Tab-separated table of N, CA and C in Angstrom:
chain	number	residue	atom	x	y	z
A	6	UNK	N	3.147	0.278	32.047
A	6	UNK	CA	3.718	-0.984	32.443
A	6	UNK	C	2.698	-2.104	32.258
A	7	UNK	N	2.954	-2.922	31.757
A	7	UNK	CA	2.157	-4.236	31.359
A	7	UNK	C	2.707	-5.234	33.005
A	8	UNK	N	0.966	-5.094	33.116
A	8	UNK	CA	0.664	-6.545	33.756
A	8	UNK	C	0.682	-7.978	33.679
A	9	UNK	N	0.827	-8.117	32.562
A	9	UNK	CA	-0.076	-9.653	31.920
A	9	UNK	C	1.113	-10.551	31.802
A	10	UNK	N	1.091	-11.722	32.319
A	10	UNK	CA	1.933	-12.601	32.536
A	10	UNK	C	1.487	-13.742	31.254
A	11	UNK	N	2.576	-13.797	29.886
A	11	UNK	CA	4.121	-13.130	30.046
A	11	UNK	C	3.260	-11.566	29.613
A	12	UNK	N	4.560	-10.941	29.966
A	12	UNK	CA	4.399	-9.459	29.614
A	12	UNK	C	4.425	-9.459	27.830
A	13	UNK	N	3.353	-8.120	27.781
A	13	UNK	CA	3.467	-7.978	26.252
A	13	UNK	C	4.954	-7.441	25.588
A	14	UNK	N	4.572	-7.481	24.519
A	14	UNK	CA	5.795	-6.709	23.628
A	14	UNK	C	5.855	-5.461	23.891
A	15	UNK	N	7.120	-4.670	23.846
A	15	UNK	CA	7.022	-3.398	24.336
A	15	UNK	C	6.777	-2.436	22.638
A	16	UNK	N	6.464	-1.252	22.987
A	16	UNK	CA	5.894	-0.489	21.847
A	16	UNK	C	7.159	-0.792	19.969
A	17	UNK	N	8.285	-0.805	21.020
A	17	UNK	CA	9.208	-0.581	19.860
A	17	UNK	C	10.264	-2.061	19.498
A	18	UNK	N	9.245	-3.540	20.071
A	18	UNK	CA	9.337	-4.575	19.303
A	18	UNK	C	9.074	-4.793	18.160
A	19	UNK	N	9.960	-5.641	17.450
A	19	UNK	CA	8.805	-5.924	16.139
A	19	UNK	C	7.755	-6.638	15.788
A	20	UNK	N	7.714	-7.587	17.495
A	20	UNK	CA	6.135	-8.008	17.345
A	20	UNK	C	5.072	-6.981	18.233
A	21	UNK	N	5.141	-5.703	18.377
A	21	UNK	CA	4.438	-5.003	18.985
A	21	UNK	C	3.109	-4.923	18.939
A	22	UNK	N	2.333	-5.492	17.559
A	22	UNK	CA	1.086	-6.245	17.464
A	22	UNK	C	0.470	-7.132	18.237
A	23	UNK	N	1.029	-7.746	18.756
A	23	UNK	CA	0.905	-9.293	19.644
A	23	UNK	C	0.498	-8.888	20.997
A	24	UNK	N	1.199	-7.631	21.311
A	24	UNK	CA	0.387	-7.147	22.985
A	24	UNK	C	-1.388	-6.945	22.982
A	25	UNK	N	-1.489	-6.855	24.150
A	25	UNK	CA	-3.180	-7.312	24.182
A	25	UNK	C	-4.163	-5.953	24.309
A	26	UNK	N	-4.752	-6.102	23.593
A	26	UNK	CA	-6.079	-5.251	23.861
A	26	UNK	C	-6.561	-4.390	24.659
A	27	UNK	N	-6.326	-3.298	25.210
A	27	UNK	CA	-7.037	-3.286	26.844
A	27	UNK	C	-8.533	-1.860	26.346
A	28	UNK	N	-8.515	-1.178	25.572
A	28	UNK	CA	-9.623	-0.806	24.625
A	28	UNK	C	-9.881	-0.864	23.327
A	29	UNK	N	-10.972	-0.929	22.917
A	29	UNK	CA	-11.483	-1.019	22.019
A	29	UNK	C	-12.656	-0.230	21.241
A	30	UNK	N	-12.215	0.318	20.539
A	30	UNK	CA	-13.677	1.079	19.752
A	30	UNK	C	-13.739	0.803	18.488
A	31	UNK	N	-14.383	-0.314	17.711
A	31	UNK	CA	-14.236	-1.196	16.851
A	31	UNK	C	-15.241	0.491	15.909
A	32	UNK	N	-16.249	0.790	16.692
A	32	UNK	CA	-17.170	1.331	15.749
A	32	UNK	C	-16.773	2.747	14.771
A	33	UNK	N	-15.094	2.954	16.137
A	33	UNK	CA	-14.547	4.306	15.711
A	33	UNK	C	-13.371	3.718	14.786
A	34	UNK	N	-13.131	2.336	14.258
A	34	UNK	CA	-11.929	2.008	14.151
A	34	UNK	C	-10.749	1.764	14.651
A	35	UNK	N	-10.857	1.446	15.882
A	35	UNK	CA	-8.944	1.747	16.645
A	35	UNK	C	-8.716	0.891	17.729
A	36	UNK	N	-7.630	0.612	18.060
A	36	UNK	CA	-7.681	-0.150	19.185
A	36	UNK	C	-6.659	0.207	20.028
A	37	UNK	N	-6.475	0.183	21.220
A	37	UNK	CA	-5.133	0.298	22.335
A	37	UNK	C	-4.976	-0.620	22.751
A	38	UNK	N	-3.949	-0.372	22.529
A	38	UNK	CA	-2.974	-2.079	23.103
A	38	UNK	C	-1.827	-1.883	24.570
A	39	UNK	N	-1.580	-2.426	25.154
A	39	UNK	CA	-1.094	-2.665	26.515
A	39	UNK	C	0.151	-1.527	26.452
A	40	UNK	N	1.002	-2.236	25.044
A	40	UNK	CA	2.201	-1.079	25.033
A	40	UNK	C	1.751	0.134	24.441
A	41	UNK	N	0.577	0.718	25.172
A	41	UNK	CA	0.350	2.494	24.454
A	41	UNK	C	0.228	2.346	22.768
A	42	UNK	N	0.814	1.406	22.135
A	42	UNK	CA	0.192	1.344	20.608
A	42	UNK	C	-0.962	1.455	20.509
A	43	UNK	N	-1.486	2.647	19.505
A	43	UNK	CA	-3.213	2.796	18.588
A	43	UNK	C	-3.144	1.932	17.781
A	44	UNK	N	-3.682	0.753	17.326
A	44	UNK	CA	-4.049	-0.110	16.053
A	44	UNK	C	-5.220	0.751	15.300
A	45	UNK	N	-5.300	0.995	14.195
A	45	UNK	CA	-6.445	1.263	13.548
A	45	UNK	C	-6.431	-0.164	12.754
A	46	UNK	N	-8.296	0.128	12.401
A	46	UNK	CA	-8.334	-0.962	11.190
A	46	UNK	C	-8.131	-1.021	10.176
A	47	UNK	N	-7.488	-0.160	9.511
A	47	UNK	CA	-7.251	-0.361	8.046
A	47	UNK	C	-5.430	-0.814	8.247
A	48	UNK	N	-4.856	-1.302	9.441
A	48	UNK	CA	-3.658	-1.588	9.896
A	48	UNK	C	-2.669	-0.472	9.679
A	49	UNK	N	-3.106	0.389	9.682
A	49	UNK	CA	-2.125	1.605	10.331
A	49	UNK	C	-1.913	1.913	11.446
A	50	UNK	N	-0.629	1.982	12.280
A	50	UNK	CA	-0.622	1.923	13.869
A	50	UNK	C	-0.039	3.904	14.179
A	51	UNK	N	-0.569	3.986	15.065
A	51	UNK	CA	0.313	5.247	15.696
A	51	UNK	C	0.953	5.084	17.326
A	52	UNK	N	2.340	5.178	17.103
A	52	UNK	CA	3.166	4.118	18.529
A	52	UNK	C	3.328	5.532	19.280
A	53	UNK	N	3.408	5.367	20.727
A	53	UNK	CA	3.486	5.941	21.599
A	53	UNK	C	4.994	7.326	21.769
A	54	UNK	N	5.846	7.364	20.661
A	54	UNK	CA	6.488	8.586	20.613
A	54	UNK	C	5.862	9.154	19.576
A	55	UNK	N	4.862	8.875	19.046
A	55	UNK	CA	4.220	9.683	17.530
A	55	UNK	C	4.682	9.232	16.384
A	56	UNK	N	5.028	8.255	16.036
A	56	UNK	CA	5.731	7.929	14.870
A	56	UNK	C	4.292	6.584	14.247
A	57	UNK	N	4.092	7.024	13.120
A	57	UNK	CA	3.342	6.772	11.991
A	57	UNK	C	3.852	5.491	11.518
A	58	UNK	N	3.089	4.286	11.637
A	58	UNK	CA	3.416	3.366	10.662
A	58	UNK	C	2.169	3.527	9.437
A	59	UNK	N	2.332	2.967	8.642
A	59	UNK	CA	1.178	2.973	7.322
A	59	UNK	C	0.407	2.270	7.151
A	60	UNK	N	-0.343	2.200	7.009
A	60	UNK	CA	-1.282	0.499	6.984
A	60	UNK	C	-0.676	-0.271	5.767
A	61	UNK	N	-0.432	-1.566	6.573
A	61	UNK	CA	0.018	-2.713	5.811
A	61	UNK	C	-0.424	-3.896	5.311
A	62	UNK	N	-1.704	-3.864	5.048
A	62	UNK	CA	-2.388	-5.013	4.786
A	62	UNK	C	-1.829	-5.690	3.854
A	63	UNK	N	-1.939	-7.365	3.513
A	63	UNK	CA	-1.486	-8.004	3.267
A	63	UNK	C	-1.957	-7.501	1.297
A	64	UNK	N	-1.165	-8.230	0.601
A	64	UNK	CA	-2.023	-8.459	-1.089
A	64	UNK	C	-2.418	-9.109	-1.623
A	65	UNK	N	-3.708	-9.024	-1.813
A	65	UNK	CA	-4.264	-10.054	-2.530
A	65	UNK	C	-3.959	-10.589	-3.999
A	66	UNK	N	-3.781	-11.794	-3.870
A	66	UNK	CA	-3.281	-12.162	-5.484
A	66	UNK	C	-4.523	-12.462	-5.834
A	67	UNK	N	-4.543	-12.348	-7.388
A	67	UNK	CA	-5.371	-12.045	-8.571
A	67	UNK	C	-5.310	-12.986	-9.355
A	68	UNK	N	-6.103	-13.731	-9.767
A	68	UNK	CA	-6.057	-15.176	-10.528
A	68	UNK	C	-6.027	-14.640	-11.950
């Protein structure tokens, strides 16, 4: 249950990114977020029923 006034996004929003931080292990790559979402850094998430998103980083255009 999220504390934080407003409350975060819950795991299975589609802004579920936007909830806040509450650990961090930058050195291991990953982050936990309020709604039980793992962020990794290469933007692959793993959400709180086990379901796999992929990392989605943006593309860089090429001149």
């Amino acid at each position: 249950m999220c504390t934080h006034t407003p409350t975060c996004p819950t795991a299975d929003s589609p802004d579920h990114e936007a909830a806040r931080v509450v650990a961090a292990h930058p050195e291991q790559g990953w982050a936990l977020l309020c709604n039980a979402v793992l962020v990794f850094e290469d933007t692959g998430e793993l959400l709180p029923d086990g379901q796999i998103i992929a990392p989605h980083r943006p593309l860089v255009a090429t001149a």
